[in-house]
């Protein structure tokens, strides 16, 4: 036996045939990362969409919290390419966080410091939104990008 399993994307029609499912289209739900939205995520997964083909539906779930640049917390403001790809949509996050660190350093370094306490606000709401979505509509797979992975986990 090999220590890994090779997973090859297949069309929704092929999966339905193989599994005896009544519907033929694969339903994939995508959760964006921090400082992102559905339009930007759609661009980021363009290779994945090509690999799965036209028999797959991709749906996007967005966080409820509008992201605004915060100096000292965010490493940078939204770049021109991200703004363009977003096509006017607000950037979103799934939840907010604070730290107890008083040192003047990028927030990313604070979060990675085991001596710093990080508190998260809104995580339960984000998870509840995901659970409602997968309960209310058929979903075959969930793809989490960056911060979206935390919500899925």
Coordinates of N, CA, C and O in Angstrom, one line a residue:
X1 N 0.8 -1.2 0.0 CA 0.0 0.0 0.0 C 0.9 1.2 0.0 O 1.9 1.3 0.7
X2 N 0.4 2.3 -0.7 CA 1.2 3.5 -0.8 C 0.8 4.4 0.4 O -0.4 4.3 0.9
X3 N 1.7 5.3 0.9 CA 1.4 6.1 2.0 C 0.5 7.3 1.7 O 0.3 8.2 2.5
X4 N 0.1 7.5 0.4 CA -0.7 8.6 0.0 C -1.8 8.1 -1.0 O -1.7 7.0 -1.5
X5 N -2.8 9.0 -1.2 CA -3.8 8.7 -2.1 C -3.9 9.8 -3.1 O -3.9 11.0 -2.8
X6 N -3.8 9.5 -4.4 CA -3.9 10.5 -5.5 C -5.4 10.7 -5.7 O -6.1 9.8 -6.0
X7 N -5.8 12.0 -5.6 CA -7.1 12.4 -5.9 C -7.2 13.2 -7.2 O -6.5 14.2 -7.3
X8 N -7.9 12.6 -8.1 CA -8.0 13.2 -9.4 C -9.4 13.9 -9.6 O -10.4 13.2 -9.4
X9 N -9.5 15.2 -9.9 CA -10.8 15.8 -10.1 C -11.5 15.1 -11.2 O -11.0 14.7 -12.2
X10 N -12.8 14.9 -11.0 CA -13.7 14.4 -12.0 C -14.9 15.2 -12.2 O -15.3 16.0 -11.3
X11 N -15.5 15.1 -13.3 CA -16.7 15.9 -13.6 C -17.8 15.5 -12.7 O -17.9 14.4 -12.1
X12 N -18.8 16.4 -12.4 CA -20.0 16.0 -11.7 C -20.7 14.9 -12.2 O -21.3 14.0 -11.5
X13 N -20.8 14.8 -13.6 CA -21.5 13.7 -14.2 C -20.8 12.4 -14.0 O -21.4 11.4 -13.6
X14 N -19.4 12.3 -14.0 CA -18.7 11.1 -13.7 C -18.8 10.7 -12.3 O -19.0 9.5 -12.0
X15 N -18.8 11.7 -11.4 CA -19.0 11.4 -9.9 C -20.4 10.8 -9.7 O -20.5 9.8 -9.0
X16 N -21.4 11.4 -10.3 CA -22.8 10.9 -10.2 C -22.9 9.4 -10.6 O -23.5 8.6 -10.0
X17 N -22.3 9.1 -11.8 CA -22.3 7.8 -12.3 C -21.6 6.8 -11.4 O -22.1 5.7 -11.1
X18 N -20.4 7.2 -10.9 CA -19.6 6.3 -10.0 C -20.3 6.1 -8.7 O -20.3 5.0 -8.1
X19 N -20.9 7.1 -8.1 CA -21.6 7.0 -6.8 C -23.0 6.7 -6.8 O -23.7 6.6 -5.8
X20 N -23.6 6.7 -8.0 CA -25.1 6.5 -8.1 C -25.9 7.6 -7.6 O -27.0 7.4 -7.1
X21 N -25.4 8.8 -7.7 CA -26.1 10.0 -7.2 C -27.1 10.4 -8.2 O -27.0 10.3 -9.4
X22 N -28.2 11.0 -7.8 CA -29.3 11.5 -8.6 C -28.9 12.7 -9.5 O -29.4 12.9 -10.6
X23 N -28.1 13.6 -9.0 CA -27.8 14.8 -9.7 C -26.4 14.6 -10.4 O -25.5 13.9 -9.8
X24 N -26.2 15.4 -11.5 CA -25.0 15.2 -12.2 C -23.9 16.2 -12.1 O -22.8 16.1 -12.5
X25 N -24.3 17.3 -11.4 CA -23.3 18.4 -11.2 C -22.7 18.5 -9.8 O -23.4 18.4 -8.8
X26 N -21.4 18.6 -9.7 CA -20.7 18.7 -8.5 C -20.9 20.1 -7.9 O -20.8 21.0 -8.7
X27 N -21.3 20.2 -6.7 CA -21.5 21.5 -6.0 C -20.4 21.8 -5.0 O -20.2 21.1 -4.1
X28 N -19.6 22.8 -5.3 CA -18.4 23.2 -4.5 C -18.7 24.6 -3.9 O -19.0 25.5 -4.6
X29 N -18.5 24.7 -2.6 CA -18.7 25.9 -1.9 C -17.3 26.5 -1.6 O -16.4 25.7 -1.0
X30 N -17.0 27.7 -1.8 CA -15.7 28.3 -1.6 C -15.8 29.5 -0.6 O -16.7 30.3 -0.7
X31 N -15.0 29.4 0.4 CA -14.9 30.5 1.4 C -13.6 31.3 1.2 O -12.5 30.7 1.1
X32 N -13.7 32.6 1.1 CA -12.6 33.5 0.8 C -11.6 33.6 2.0 O -12.0 33.2 3.1
X33 N -10.5 34.2 1.7 CA -9.5 34.5 2.8 C -9.8 35.9 3.4 O -10.7 36.6 3.0
X34 N -8.9 36.3 4.2 CA -8.9 37.6 4.8 C -8.7 38.7 3.8 O -7.9 38.5 2.8
X35 N -9.4 39.8 3.9 CA -9.2 40.9 3.0 C -9.6 40.4 1.6 O -8.8 40.7 0.6
X36 N -10.7 39.8 1.4 CA -11.1 39.2 0.1 C -12.6 39.2 0.0 O -13.3 39.8 0.8
X37 N -13.1 38.6 -1.1 CA -14.5 38.5 -1.4 C -14.7 37.5 -2.5 O -13.8 36.9 -3.0
X38 N -15.9 37.3 -2.9 CA -16.3 36.3 -3.9 C -15.6 36.5 -5.2 O -15.1 35.6 -5.9
X39 N -15.6 37.8 -5.7 CA -15.0 38.1 -7.0 C -13.5 37.8 -7.0 O -13.0 37.2 -7.9
X40 N -12.8 38.1 -5.9 CA -11.3 37.9 -5.9 C -11.1 36.4 -5.7 O -10.2 35.9 -6.4
X41 N -11.9 35.7 -4.9 CA -11.7 34.2 -4.8 C -12.0 33.5 -6.1 O -11.3 32.5 -6.4
X42 N -13.0 34.0 -6.8 CA -13.3 33.4 -8.1 C -12.0 33.4 -9.0 O -11.7 32.4 -9.7
X43 N -11.3 34.5 -9.0 CA -10.1 34.6 -9.8 C -9.0 33.7 -9.2 O -8.3 33.0 -10.0
X44 N -8.9 33.6 -7.9 CA -7.9 32.8 -7.3 C -8.0 31.3 -7.6 O -7.0 30.6 -7.6
X45 N -9.2 30.8 -7.8 CA -9.5 29.4 -8.0 C -9.7 29.1 -9.5 O -10.2 28.0 -9.8
X46 N -9.3 30.0 -10.4 CA -9.5 29.8 -11.8 C -8.9 28.4 -12.3 O -9.5 27.7 -13.1
X47 N -7.7 28.1 -11.8 CA -7.1 26.8 -12.2 C -7.9 25.6 -11.7 O -8.1 24.6 -12.4
X48 N -8.5 25.7 -10.5 CA -9.3 24.6 -9.9 C -10.6 24.5 -10.7 O -11.0 23.4 -11.0
X49 N -11.2 25.6 -11.1 CA -12.4 25.5 -11.9 C -12.1 24.9 -13.3 O -12.9 24.1 -13.8
X50 N -11.0 25.2 -13.9 CA -10.6 24.6 -15.1 C -10.4 23.1 -15.0 O -10.8 22.3 -15.8
X51 N -9.7 22.7 -13.9 CA -9.5 21.2 -13.6 C -10.8 20.4 -13.5 O -10.9 19.3 -13.9
X52 N -11.8 21.0 -12.8 CA -13.0 20.3 -12.6 C -14.0 20.4 -13.8 O -14.8 19.5 -13.9
X53 N -13.8 21.3 -14.6 CA -14.6 21.4 -15.9 C -16.0 22.1 -15.7 O -16.3 22.5 -14.6
X54 N -16.7 22.0 -16.8 CA -18.0 22.7 -16.8 C -19.1 22.1 -16.1 O -20.2 22.6 -16.0
X55 N -19.0 20.8 -15.7 CA -20.0 20.1 -15.0 C -20.0 20.3 -13.5 O -20.6 19.6 -12.7
X56 N -19.3 21.4 -13.1 CA -19.1 21.7 -11.6 C -19.6 23.1 -11.4 O -19.3 24.0 -12.1
X57 N -20.4 23.2 -10.3 CA -20.9 24.6 -9.9 C -20.1 25.0 -8.7 O -20.0 24.3 -7.7
X58 N -19.6 26.2 -8.8 CA -18.9 26.9 -7.7 C -19.7 28.0 -7.1 O -20.2 28.8 -7.8
X59 N -20.0 27.9 -5.8 CA -20.7 29.0 -5.1 C -19.8 29.6 -4.1 O -18.9 28.9 -3.6
X60 N -20.0 30.8 -3.7 CA -19.1 31.5 -2.8 C -19.9 32.0 -1.6 O -20.9 32.6 -1.8
X61 N -19.3 31.8 -0.5 CA -19.9 32.3 0.8 C -18.9 33.4 1.3 O -17.7 33.1 1.4
X62 N -19.5 34.5 1.7 CA -18.6 35.6 2.2 C -18.9 35.8 3.6 O -20.0 35.7 4.1
X63 N -17.8 36.3 4.3 CA -17.9 36.7 5.7 C -18.8 37.9 5.8 O -19.0 38.7 4.8
X64 N -19.3 38.2 7.0 CA -20.2 39.3 7.2 C -19.5 40.6 7.6 O -20.0 41.7 7.6
X65 N -18.2 40.5 7.9 CA -17.4 41.7 8.5 C -16.7 42.3 7.3 O -15.9 41.7 6.6
X66 N -17.0 43.6 7.1 CA -16.3 44.4 6.1 C -14.9 44.8 6.6 O -14.7 45.2 7.7
X67 N -13.9 44.5 5.7 CA -12.5 44.8 6.1 C -12.1 46.2 5.7 O -12.5 46.7 4.6
X68 N -11.5 46.9 6.7 CA -10.9 48.2 6.4 C -9.5 48.1 6.9 O -9.2 47.6 8.0
X69 N -8.6 48.7 6.1 CA -7.2 48.7 6.5 C -7.0 49.3 7.9 O -7.5 50.4 8.2
X70 N -6.2 48.7 8.7 CA -5.8 49.2 10.0 C -4.3 49.2 10.2 O -3.7 48.1 10.3
X71 N -3.7 50.4 10.2 CA -2.2 50.4 10.3 C -1.8 49.8 11.7 O -2.5 49.9 12.7
X72 N -0.7 49.0 11.6 CA -0.3 48.3 12.8 C -0.9 47.0 13.0 O -0.5 46.2 13.8
X73 N -2.0 46.7 12.3 CA -2.6 45.4 12.3 C -2.4 44.7 11.0 O -1.9 43.6 10.9
X74 N -2.8 45.3 9.9 CA -2.7 44.8 8.6 C -1.3 45.2 8.0 O -0.8 46.3 8.2
X75 N -0.7 44.2 7.2 CA 0.6 44.5 6.6 C 0.5 45.6 5.5 O 1.5 46.3 5.3
X76 N -0.6 45.6 4.8 CA -0.8 46.6 3.7 C -2.2 46.8 3.4 O -3.1 46.0 3.8
X77 N -2.5 47.9 2.7 CA -3.8 48.2 2.2 C -4.1 47.3 1.0 O -3.1 46.7 0.5
X78 N -5.3 47.3 0.5 CA -5.6 46.5 -0.7 C -4.8 47.1 -1.9 O -4.8 48.3 -2.1
X79 N -4.2 46.2 -2.7 CA -3.4 46.6 -3.8 C -4.3 46.9 -5.0 O -5.5 46.4 -5.0
X80 N -3.8 47.6 -6.0 CA -4.7 47.9 -7.2 C -5.2 46.7 -7.9 O -6.4 46.8 -8.3
X81 N -4.5 45.6 -8.0 CA -5.0 44.5 -8.7 C -6.1 43.8 -8.0 O -7.1 43.5 -8.6
X82 N -6.0 43.7 -6.6 CA -7.1 43.2 -5.8 C -8.4 44.0 -5.9 O -9.5 43.5 -6.0
X83 N -8.2 45.3 -5.9 CA -9.3 46.2 -6.0 C -10.0 46.0 -7.4 O -11.2 45.9 -7.5
X84 N -9.2 45.9 -8.4 CA -9.7 45.7 -9.8 C -10.5 44.4 -9.9 O -11.6 44.4 -10.4
X85 N -9.9 43.3 -9.4 CA -10.5 42.0 -9.5 C -11.8 41.9 -8.6 O -12.7 41.1 -8.9
X86 N -11.9 42.8 -7.6 CA -13.0 42.7 -6.7 C -14.3 43.4 -7.4 O -15.4 43.2 -6.9
X87 N -14.0 44.2 -8.4 CA -15.1 44.8 -9.2 C -16.1 45.6 -8.3 O -17.3 45.4 -8.4
X88 N -15.6 46.3 -7.4 CA -16.4 47.2 -6.5 C -17.0 46.6 -5.3 O -17.6 47.3 -4.5
X89 N -16.8 45.3 -5.1 CA -17.3 44.6 -3.9 C -16.4 45.0 -2.7 O -15.2 45.1 -2.8
X90 N -17.0 45.1 -1.5 CA -16.2 45.3 -0.3 C -15.3 44.1 0.0 O -15.7 43.0 -0.3
X91 N -14.2 44.3 0.6 CA -13.3 43.3 1.1 C -13.9 42.8 2.4 O -14.4 43.6 3.2
X92 N -13.8 41.5 2.6 CA -14.4 40.9 3.9 C -13.4 40.1 4.7 O -12.4 39.7 4.1
X93 N -13.8 39.9 5.9 CA -13.1 39.0 6.8 C -14.1 38.2 7.5 O -15.3 38.5 7.5
X94 N -13.7 37.0 8.0 CA -14.7 36.2 8.7 C -14.9 36.5 10.1 O -15.9 36.3 10.7
X95 N -13.8 37.1 10.7 CA -13.9 37.4 12.1 C -12.8 38.5 12.4 O -11.9 38.7 11.6
X96 N -12.8 39.1 13.6 CA -11.8 40.0 14.0 C -11.0 39.4 15.1 O -11.4 38.4 15.7
X97 N -9.8 40.0 15.4 CA -9.0 39.6 16.5 C -8.3 40.7 17.1 O -8.1 41.8 16.5
X98 N -7.9 40.5 18.3 CA -7.0 41.5 19.1 C -6.0 40.7 19.8 O -6.1 39.5 19.9
X99 N -4.9 41.4 20.2 CA -3.8 40.7 21.0 C -3.5 41.5 22.2 O -3.9 42.7 22.3
X100 N -2.9 40.9 23.2 CA -2.5 41.6 24.4 C -1.1 42.2 24.3 O -0.5 42.7 25.2
X101 N -0.5 42.1 23.1 CA 0.9 42.5 22.9 C 1.0 44.1 22.8 O 0.2 44.7 22.0
X102 N 1.9 44.7 23.5 CA 2.0 46.1 23.5 C 3.2 46.6 22.7 O 3.4 47.8 22.4
X103 N 4.0 45.6 22.2 CA 5.2 46.0 21.4 C 4.7 46.5 20.0 O 3.7 46.1 19.4
X104 N 5.4 47.5 19.5 CA 5.1 48.0 18.1 C 5.8 47.2 17.1 O 7.0 47.3 16.8
X105 N 5.0 46.2 16.5 CA 5.5 45.3 15.5 C 4.3 44.9 14.7 O 3.1 44.9 15.2
X106 N 4.5 44.4 13.5 CA 3.3 43.9 12.7 C 2.5 42.9 13.4 O 3.0 42.0 14.1
X107 N 1.2 43.0 13.3 CA 0.3 42.1 13.9 C 0.6 40.6 13.6 O 0.4 39.7 14.5
X108 N 1.0 40.3 12.4 CA 1.3 38.9 12.0 C 2.4 38.3 12.9 O 2.2 37.2 13.3
X109 N 3.4 39.1 13.3 CA 4.4 38.6 14.2 C 3.8 38.4 15.6 O 4.2 37.5 16.3
X110 N 2.9 39.3 16.0 CA 2.3 39.1 17.3 C 1.5 37.8 17.4 O 1.6 37.1 18.4
X111 N 0.8 37.5 16.3 CA 0.0 36.3 16.3 C 0.8 35.0 16.4 O 0.4 34.0 16.8
X112 N 2.0 35.1 15.8 CA 2.9 33.9 15.8 C 3.8 33.8 17.0 O 4.5 32.8 17.2
X113 N 3.7 34.7 17.9 CA 4.5 34.7 19.2 C 3.7 33.9 20.2 O 2.6 34.3 20.6
X114 N 4.3 32.8 20.7 CA 3.6 31.9 21.6 C 3.3 32.6 23.0 O 2.5 32.2 23.8
X115 N 4.0 33.7 23.3 CA 3.8 34.5 24.5 C 2.7 35.5 24.4 O 2.4 36.2 25.4
X116 N 2.1 35.6 23.3 CA 1.0 36.6 23.1 C -0.3 35.9 23.1 O -0.5 34.9 22.4
X117 N -1.3 36.5 23.8 CA -2.7 36.0 23.8 C -3.5 36.7 22.6 O -3.5 37.9 22.6
X118 N -4.0 35.9 21.8 CA -4.8 36.4 20.7 C -6.3 36.1 21.0 O -6.6 34.9 21.3
X119 N -7.2 37.1 20.9 CA -8.6 36.9 21.1 C -9.3 37.1 19.8 O -9.1 38.0 19.1
X120 N -10.3 36.2 19.6 CA -11.0 36.2 18.3 C -12.5 36.6 18.6 O -13.1 36.1 19.6
X121 N -13.0 37.4 17.8 CA -14.4 37.9 17.9 C -15.2 37.6 16.6 O -14.7 37.9 15.5
X122 N -16.3 36.8 16.7 CA -17.1 36.6 15.6 C -16.9 35.2 14.9 O -17.5 34.9 13.9
X123 N -16.0 34.4 15.5 CA -15.7 33.1 14.9 C -17.0 32.2 14.9 O -17.3 31.5 13.9
X124 N -17.7 32.2 16.1 CA -19.0 31.4 16.1 C -20.0 31.8 15.1 O -20.6 31.0 14.5
X125 N -20.1 33.1 14.8 CA -21.0 33.6 13.8 C -20.6 33.1 12.4 O -21.4 32.7 11.6
X126 N -19.3 33.1 12.1 CA -18.8 32.6 10.9 C -19.0 31.1 10.7 O -19.5 30.7 9.6
X127 N -18.8 30.4 11.7 CA -19.1 28.9 11.6 C -20.5 28.7 11.4 O -20.9 27.8 10.7
X128 N -21.4 29.4 12.2 CA -22.8 29.2 12.0 C -23.3 29.5 10.6 O -24.2 28.9 10.1
X129 N -22.7 30.6 10.0 CA -23.1 30.9 8.6 C -22.7 29.7 7.7 O -23.5 29.4 6.8
X130 N -21.5 29.1 7.9 CA -21.1 28.0 7.0 C -22.1 26.8 7.3 O -22.6 26.2 6.3
X131 N -22.4 26.5 8.5 CA -23.3 25.4 8.8 C -24.7 25.6 8.2 O -25.3 24.7 7.7
X132 N -25.2 26.8 8.3 CA -26.5 27.1 7.7 C -26.4 26.9 6.2 O -27.3 26.3 5.6
X133 N -25.4 27.3 5.6 CA -25.3 27.2 4.1 C -25.2 25.7 3.7 O -25.9 25.3 2.7
X134 N -24.4 24.9 4.4 CA -24.3 23.5 3.9 C -25.5 22.7 4.3 O -25.7 21.6 3.8
X135 N -26.3 23.2 5.3 CA -27.5 22.6 5.7 C -28.7 22.9 4.7 O -29.5 22.1 4.4
X136 N -28.7 24.2 4.2 CA -29.8 24.6 3.4 C -29.7 24.3 1.9 O -30.7 24.3 1.2
X137 N -28.5 24.0 1.4 CA -28.3 23.7 0.0 C -27.3 22.5 -0.1 O -26.4 22.4 0.7
X138 N -27.4 21.8 -1.2 CA -26.5 20.6 -1.4 C -25.1 21.1 -1.7 O -24.8 22.1 -2.5
X139 N -24.1 20.6 -1.0 CA -22.7 20.9 -1.1 C -21.9 19.6 -1.1 O -22.1 18.8 -0.2
X140 N -21.1 19.4 -2.2 CA -20.3 18.1 -2.2 C -18.9 18.3 -1.6 O -18.3 17.4 -1.1
X141 N -18.4 19.6 -1.7 CA -17.1 19.9 -1.2 C -17.0 21.3 -0.8 O -17.7 22.2 -1.3
X142 N -16.2 21.6 0.2 CA -15.9 23.0 0.7 C -14.5 23.3 0.5 O -13.6 22.5 0.9
X143 N -14.2 24.4 -0.1 CA -12.8 24.9 -0.3 C -12.6 26.1 0.5 O -13.4 27.1 0.3
X144 N -11.7 26.1 1.4 CA -11.4 27.3 2.2 C -10.1 27.9 1.7 O -9.1 27.2 1.6
X145 N -10.1 29.2 1.5 CA -8.9 29.9 1.1 C -8.4 30.7 2.3 O -9.1 31.5 2.9
X146 N -7.2 30.5 2.7 CA -6.5 31.3 3.8 C -7.4 31.3 5.1 O -7.6 30.3 5.7
X147 N -8.0 32.5 5.4 CA -8.8 32.6 6.6 C -10.0 31.7 6.6 O -10.5 31.2 7.6
X148 N -10.5 31.5 5.3 CA -11.7 30.6 5.2 C -11.4 29.2 5.6 O -12.3 28.5 6.1
X149 N -10.1 28.8 5.6 CA -9.7 27.4 6.1 C -10.0 27.3 7.6 O -10.4 26.3 8.1
X150 N -9.8 28.4 8.3 CA -10.0 28.4 9.7 C -11.5 28.2 10.0 O -11.8 27.4 10.9
X151 N -12.3 28.8 9.3 CA -13.8 28.7 9.5 C -14.2 27.2 9.2 O -15.0 26.6 9.9
X152 N -13.6 26.6 8.1 CA -13.9 25.2 7.8 C -13.4 24.3 8.8 O -14.1 23.3 9.2
X153 N -12.2 24.6 9.4 CA -11.6 23.7 10.4 C -12.5 23.6 11.6 O -12.7 22.7 12.3

